[in-house]
CSV table of C-alpha atoms (C1' of nucleotides) in Angstrom, one decimal:
chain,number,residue,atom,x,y,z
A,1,UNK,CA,115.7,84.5,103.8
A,2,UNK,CA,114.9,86.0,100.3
A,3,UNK,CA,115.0,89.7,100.6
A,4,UNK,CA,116.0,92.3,97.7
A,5,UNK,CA,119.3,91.1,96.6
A,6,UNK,CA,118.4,87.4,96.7
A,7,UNK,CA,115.2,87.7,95.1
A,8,UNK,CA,116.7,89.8,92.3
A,9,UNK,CA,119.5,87.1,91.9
A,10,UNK,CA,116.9,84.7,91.2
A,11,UNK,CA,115.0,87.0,88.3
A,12,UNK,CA,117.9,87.5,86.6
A,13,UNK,CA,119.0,83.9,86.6
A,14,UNK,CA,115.6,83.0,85.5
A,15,UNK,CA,114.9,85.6,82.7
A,16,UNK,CA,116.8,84.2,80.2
A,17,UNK,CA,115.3,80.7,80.6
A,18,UNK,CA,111.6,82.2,81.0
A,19,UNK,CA,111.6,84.6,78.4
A,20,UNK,CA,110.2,83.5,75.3
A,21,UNK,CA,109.3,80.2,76.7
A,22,UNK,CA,106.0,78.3,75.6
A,23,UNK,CA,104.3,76.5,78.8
A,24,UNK,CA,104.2,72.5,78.5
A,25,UNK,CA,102.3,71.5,81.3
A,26,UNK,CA,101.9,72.8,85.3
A,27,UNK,CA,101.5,70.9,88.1
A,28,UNK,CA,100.4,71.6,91.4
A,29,UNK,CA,102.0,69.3,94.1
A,30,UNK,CA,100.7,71.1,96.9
A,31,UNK,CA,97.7,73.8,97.0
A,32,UNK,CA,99.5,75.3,100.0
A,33,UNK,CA,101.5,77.0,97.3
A,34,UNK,CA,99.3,78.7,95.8
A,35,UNK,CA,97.4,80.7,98.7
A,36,UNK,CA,97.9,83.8,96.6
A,37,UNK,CA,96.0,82.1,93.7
A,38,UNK,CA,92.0,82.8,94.6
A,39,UNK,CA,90.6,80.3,92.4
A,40,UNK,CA,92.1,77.5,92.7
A,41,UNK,CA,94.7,74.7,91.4
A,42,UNK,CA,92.1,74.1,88.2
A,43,UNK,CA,92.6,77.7,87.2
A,44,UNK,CA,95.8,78.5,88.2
A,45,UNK,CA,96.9,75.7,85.4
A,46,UNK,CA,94.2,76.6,82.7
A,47,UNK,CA,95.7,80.4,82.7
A,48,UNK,CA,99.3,79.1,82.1
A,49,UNK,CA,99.3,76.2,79.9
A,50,UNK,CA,99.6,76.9,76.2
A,51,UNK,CA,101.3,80.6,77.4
A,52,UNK,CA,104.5,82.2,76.8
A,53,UNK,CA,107.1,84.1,79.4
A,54,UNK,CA,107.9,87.8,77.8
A,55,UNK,CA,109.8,89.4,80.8
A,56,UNK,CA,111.0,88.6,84.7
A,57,UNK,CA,110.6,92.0,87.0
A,58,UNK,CA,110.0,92.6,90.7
A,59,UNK,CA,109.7,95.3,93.1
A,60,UNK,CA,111.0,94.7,96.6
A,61,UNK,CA,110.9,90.8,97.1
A,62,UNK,CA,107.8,90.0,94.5
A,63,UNK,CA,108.9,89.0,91.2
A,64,UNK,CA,106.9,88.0,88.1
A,65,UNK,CA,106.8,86.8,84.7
A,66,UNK,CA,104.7,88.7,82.5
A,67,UNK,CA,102.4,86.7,80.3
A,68,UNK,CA,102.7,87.0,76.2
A,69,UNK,CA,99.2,88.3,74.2
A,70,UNK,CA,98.0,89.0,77.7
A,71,UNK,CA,97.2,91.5,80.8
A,72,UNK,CA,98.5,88.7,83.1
A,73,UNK,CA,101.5,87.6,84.5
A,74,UNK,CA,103.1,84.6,87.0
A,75,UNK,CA,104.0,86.0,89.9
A,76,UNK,CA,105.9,84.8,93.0
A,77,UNK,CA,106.7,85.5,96.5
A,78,UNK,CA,109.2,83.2,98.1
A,79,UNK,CA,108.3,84.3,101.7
A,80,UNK,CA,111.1,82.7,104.1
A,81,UNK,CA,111.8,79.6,102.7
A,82,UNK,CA,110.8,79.2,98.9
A,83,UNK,CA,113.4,78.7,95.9
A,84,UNK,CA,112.7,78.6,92.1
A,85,UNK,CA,114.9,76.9,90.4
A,86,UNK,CA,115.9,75.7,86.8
A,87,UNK,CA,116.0,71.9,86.2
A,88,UNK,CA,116.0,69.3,82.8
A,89,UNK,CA,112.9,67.9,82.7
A,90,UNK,CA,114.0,64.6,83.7
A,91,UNK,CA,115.3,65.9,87.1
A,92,UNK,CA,113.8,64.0,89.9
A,93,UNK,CA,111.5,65.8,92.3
A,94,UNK,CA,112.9,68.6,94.7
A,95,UNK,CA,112.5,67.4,98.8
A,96,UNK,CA,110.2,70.4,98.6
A,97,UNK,CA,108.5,71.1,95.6
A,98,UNK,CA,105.5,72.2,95.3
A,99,UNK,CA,104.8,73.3,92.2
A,100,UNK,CA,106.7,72.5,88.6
A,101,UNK,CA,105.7,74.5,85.5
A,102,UNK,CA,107.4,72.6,82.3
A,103,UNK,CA,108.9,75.0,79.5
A,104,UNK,CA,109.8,74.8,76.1
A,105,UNK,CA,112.3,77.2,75.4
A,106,UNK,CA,113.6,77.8,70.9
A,107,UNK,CA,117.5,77.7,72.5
A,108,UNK,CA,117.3,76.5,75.8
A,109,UNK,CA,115.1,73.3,74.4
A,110,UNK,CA,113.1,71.6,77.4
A,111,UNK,CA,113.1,72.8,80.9
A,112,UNK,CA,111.3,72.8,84.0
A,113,UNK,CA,110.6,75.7,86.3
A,114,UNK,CA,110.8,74.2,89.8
A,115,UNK,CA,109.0,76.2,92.8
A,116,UNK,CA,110.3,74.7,96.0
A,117,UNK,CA,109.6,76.0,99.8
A,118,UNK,CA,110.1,74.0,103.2
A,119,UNK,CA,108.4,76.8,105.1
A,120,UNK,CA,105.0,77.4,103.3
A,121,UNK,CA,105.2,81.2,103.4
A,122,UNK,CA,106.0,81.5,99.8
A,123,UNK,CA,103.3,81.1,96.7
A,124,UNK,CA,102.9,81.7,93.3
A,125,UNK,CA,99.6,83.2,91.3
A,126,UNK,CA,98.8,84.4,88.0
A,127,UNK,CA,97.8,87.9,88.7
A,128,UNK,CA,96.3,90.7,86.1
A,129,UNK,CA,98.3,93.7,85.8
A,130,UNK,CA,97.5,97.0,85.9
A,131,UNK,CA,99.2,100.2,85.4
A,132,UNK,CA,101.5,102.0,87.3
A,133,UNK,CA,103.3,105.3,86.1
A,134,UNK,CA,105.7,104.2,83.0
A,135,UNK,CA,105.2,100.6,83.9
A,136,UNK,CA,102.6,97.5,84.4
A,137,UNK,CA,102.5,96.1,88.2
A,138,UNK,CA,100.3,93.1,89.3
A,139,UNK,CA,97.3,94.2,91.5
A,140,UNK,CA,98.7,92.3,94.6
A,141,UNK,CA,101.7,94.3,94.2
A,142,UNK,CA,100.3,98.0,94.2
A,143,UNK,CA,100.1,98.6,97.9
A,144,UNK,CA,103.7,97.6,97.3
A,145,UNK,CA,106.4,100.7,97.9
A,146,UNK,CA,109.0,101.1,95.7
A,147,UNK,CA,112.1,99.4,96.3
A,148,UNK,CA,115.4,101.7,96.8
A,149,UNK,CA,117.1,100.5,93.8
A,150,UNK,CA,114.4,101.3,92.1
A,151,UNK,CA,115.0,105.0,89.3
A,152,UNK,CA,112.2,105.7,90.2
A,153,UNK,CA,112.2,105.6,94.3
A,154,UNK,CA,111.3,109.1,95.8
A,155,UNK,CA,113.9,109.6,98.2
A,156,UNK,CA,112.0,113.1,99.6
A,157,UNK,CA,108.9,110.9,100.0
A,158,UNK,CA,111.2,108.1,102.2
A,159,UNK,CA,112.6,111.1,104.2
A,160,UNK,CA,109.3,112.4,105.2
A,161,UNK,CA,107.6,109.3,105.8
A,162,UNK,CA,109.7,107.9,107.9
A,163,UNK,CA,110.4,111.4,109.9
A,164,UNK,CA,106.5,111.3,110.5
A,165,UNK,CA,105.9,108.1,112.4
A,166,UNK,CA,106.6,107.5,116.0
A,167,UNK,CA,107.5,103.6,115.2
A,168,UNK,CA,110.8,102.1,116.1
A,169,UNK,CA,113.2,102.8,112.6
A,170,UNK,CA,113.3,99.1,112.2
A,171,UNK,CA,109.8,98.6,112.3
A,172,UNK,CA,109.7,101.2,109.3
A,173,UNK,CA,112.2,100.1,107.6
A,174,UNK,CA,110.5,96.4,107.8
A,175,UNK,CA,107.4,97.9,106.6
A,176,UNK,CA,106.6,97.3,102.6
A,177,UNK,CA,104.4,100.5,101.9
A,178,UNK,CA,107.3,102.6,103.3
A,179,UNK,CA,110.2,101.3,101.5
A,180,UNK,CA,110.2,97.5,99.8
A,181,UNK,CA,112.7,94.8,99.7
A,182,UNK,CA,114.9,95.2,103.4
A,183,UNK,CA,114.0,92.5,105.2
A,184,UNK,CA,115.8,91.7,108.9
A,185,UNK,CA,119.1,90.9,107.9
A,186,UNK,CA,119.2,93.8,105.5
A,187,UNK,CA,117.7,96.4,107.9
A,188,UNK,CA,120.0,94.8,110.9
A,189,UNK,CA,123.1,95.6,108.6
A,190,UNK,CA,122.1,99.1,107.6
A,191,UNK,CA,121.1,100.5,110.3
A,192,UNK,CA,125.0,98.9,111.7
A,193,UNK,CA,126.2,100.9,109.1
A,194,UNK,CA,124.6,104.3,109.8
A,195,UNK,CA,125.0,104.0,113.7
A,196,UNK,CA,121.2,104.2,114.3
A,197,UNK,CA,119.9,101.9,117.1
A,198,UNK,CA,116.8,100.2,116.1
A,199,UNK,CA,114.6,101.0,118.4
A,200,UNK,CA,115.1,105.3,117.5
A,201,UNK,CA,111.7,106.3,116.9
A,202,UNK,CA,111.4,107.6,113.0
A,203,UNK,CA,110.6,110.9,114.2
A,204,UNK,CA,113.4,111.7,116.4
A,205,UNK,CA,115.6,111.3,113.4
A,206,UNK,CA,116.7,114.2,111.5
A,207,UNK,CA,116.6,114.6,107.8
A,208,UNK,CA,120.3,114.2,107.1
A,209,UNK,CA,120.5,110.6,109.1
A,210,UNK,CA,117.4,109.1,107.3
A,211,UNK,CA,119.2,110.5,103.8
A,212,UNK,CA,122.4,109.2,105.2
A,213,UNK,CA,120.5,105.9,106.5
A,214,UNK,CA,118.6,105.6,103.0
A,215,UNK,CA,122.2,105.1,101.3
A,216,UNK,CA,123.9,102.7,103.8
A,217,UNK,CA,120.6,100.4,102.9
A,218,UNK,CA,122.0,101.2,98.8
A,219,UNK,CA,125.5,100.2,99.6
A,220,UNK,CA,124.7,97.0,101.5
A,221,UNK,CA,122.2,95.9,99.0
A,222,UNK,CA,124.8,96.5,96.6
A,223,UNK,CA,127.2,95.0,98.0
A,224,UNK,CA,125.1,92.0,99.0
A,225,UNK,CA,123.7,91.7,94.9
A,226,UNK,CA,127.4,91.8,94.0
A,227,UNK,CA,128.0,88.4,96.5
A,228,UNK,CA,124.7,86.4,94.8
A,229,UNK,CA,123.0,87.5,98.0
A,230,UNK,CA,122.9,85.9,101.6
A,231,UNK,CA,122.4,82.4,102.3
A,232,UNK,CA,122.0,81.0,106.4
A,233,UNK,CA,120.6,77.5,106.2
A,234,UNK,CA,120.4,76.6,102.6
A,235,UNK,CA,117.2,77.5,102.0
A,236,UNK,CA,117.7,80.7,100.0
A,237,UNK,CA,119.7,79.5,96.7
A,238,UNK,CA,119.6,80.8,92.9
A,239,UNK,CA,117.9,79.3,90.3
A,240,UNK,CA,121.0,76.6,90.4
A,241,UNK,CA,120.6,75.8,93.3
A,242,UNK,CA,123.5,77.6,94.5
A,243,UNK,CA,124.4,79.7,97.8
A,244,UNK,CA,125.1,83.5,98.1
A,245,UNK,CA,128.7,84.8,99.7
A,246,UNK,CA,126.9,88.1,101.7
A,247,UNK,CA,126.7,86.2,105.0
A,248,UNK,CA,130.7,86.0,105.0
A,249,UNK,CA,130.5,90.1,104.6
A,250,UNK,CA,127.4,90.3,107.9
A,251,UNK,CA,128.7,93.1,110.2
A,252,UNK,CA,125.3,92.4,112.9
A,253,UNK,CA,123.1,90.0,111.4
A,254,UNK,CA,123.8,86.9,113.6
A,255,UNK,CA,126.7,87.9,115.0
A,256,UNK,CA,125.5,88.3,118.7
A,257,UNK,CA,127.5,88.1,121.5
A,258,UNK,CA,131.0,88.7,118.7
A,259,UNK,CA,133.1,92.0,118.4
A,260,UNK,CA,131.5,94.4,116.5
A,261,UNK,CA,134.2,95.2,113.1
A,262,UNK,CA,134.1,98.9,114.1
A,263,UNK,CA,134.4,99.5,117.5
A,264,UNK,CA,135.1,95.9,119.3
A,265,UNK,CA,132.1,96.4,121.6
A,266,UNK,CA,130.0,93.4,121.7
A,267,UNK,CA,127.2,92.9,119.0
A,268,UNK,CA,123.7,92.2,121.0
A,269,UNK,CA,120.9,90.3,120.4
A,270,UNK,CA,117.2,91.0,121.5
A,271,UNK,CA,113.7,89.8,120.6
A,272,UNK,CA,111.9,92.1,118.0
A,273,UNK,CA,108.5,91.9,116.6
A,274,UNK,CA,108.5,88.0,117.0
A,275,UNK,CA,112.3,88.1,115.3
A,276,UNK,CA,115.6,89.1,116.2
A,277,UNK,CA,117.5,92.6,116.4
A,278,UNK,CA,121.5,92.8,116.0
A,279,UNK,CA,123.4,95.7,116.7
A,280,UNK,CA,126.0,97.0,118.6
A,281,UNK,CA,124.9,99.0,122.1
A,282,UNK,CA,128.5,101.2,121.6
A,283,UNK,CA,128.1,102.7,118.2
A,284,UNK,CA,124.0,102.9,117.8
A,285,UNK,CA,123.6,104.6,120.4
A,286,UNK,CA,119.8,104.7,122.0
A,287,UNK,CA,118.8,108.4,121.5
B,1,DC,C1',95.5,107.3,109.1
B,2,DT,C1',99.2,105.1,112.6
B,3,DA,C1',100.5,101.6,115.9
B,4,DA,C1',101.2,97.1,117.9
B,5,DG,C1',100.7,92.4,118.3
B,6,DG,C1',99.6,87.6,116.5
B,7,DC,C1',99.5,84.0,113.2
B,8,DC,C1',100.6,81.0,109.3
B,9,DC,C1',104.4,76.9,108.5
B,10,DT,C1',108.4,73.1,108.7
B,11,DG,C1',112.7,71.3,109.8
B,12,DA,C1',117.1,72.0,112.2
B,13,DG,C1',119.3,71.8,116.5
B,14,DG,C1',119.7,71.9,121.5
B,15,DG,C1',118.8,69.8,126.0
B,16,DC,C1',118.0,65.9,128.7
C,1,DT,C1',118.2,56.9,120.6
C,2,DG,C1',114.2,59.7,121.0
C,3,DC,C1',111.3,63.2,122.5
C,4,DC,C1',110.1,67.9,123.4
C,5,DC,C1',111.0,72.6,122.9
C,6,DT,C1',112.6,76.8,120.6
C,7,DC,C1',113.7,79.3,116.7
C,8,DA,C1',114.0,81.1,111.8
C,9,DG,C1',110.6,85.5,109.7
C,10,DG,C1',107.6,88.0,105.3
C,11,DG,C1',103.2,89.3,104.7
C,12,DC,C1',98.8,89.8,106.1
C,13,DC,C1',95.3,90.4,109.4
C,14,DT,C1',93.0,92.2,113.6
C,15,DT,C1',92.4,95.4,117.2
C,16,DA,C1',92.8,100.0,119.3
DNA sequence: CTAAGGCCCTGAGGGC
DNA sequence: TGCCCTCAGGGCCTTA
């Protein structure tokens, strides 16, 4: 489940490749993957052949690769399921590739940039981009919130908008305009770590908990960036194809019905917005 | 504007 | 062995 830390882990192992890399050929296996993409397989190709990478950024769990002599850029969203990953250009097929964009790189030589998803959630696009601030966003990304890691996240903004809905904390945290890149193992942990049930509405929460809550989410995606990121059923790898170590570190996330690490009480799990929540009923408290 | 619920999708795993 | 059911959940959409 690619959120923040694993999606980042997979820019920064495909920036070096990316960068500076002159596009071969693309090929669309499957048009499923590229739901995001408006117009088409026809034009999804045309706009990316003959281009070159010049930078890999995100913002929450979108990440993109701006296009050379361009307003344009790739971008990607690897919605539950979805992996890019780095292969020779002789590697046979992934089991779920959809989508393989062949590079020439001046160091790196041939390579091909391999988008993979079981699940069908995730797509890629080529997307203009516009401005935003000091820097250049794609327009599907706009409505996105900055992420927490981000300089320039407004933590008085965060504070206050999450101290103005009614909404279940989780919900909030869970929601992209309010605060990008926690996803449900990420918010599960966090909210572990500041003792906040997730059900509290946002508005019964003072200022100092949503402050404190804000940097437990910090530490844990710290801490879970640090570890390569979290990886369940081996669908969320980097761009090698390799797992993350966070889900040895998981204090909630998956862990109902075991001890919680910091009081023993049992961790319990209940249906939440068509998912899962984990927490511990002794130390987040219900307010 | 907020709030709440549903839908898209595939494969793994459990029960019988 | 095989079939059926449930579950995983990010983003977007609809409805109130």
């Amino acid at each position: 489940m690619p959120e923040l830390p694993e999606v980042e882990v997979v820019r920064a192992g495909l920036a070096p490749a990316a960068i500076g890399s002159l596009i071969t050929a693309v090929t669309v296996w499957d048009e499923r993957a590229l739901t995001r993409h408006a117009s088409g397989a026809a034009d999804f190709v045309a706009r990316l052949e003959g281009r070159t990478f010049a930078g890999a950024e995100r913002r929450g769990k979108f990440l993109w690769l701006p296009l050379a002599s361009g307003e344009d850029a790739l971008i990607a969203h690897l919605g539950m399921s979805g992996q890019m990953l780095l292969r020779t250009p002789d590697a046979p097929a992934e089991r779920h590739e959809r989508i393989r964009i062949d590079v020439e790189h001046a160091h790196h030589g041939e390579l091909a940039i391999v988008f993979a998803d079981q699940r069908t959630f995730g797509s890629l696009a080529v997307d203009d981009l516009v401005a935003d601030g000091p820097s250049r966003i794609p327009t599907q990304v706009v409505h996105i919130a900055r992420d927490p890691i981000d300089p320039f996240f407004d933590d008085r903004a965060f504070v206050l908008a999450v101290r103005r809905r009614n909404s279940a904390i989780k919900r909030i945290l869970l929601d992209q305009q309010v605060i990008s890149g926690v996803g449900n193992i990420y918010a599960d942990e966090s909210l572990w770590a500041a003792r906040i049930h997730p059900e509290t509405a946002g508005r019964t929460l003072s200022a100092q908990a949503v402050a404190r809550l804000l940097a437990e989410i910090r530490t844990v995606l710290a801490k879970a960036l640090a570890e390569g990121g979290t990886s369940f059923d081996a669908q969320y790898v980097n761009v090698n194809g390799q797992a993350g170590y966070f889900a040895h570190s998981l204090n909630a996330y998956g862990r109902g019905g075991q001890p919680c690490p910091r009081c023993g009480g049992l961790i319990r799990r209940e249906a939440f917005m068509n998912r899962s929540s984990h927490y511990c009923p002794r130390c987040q408290r219900r307010r």
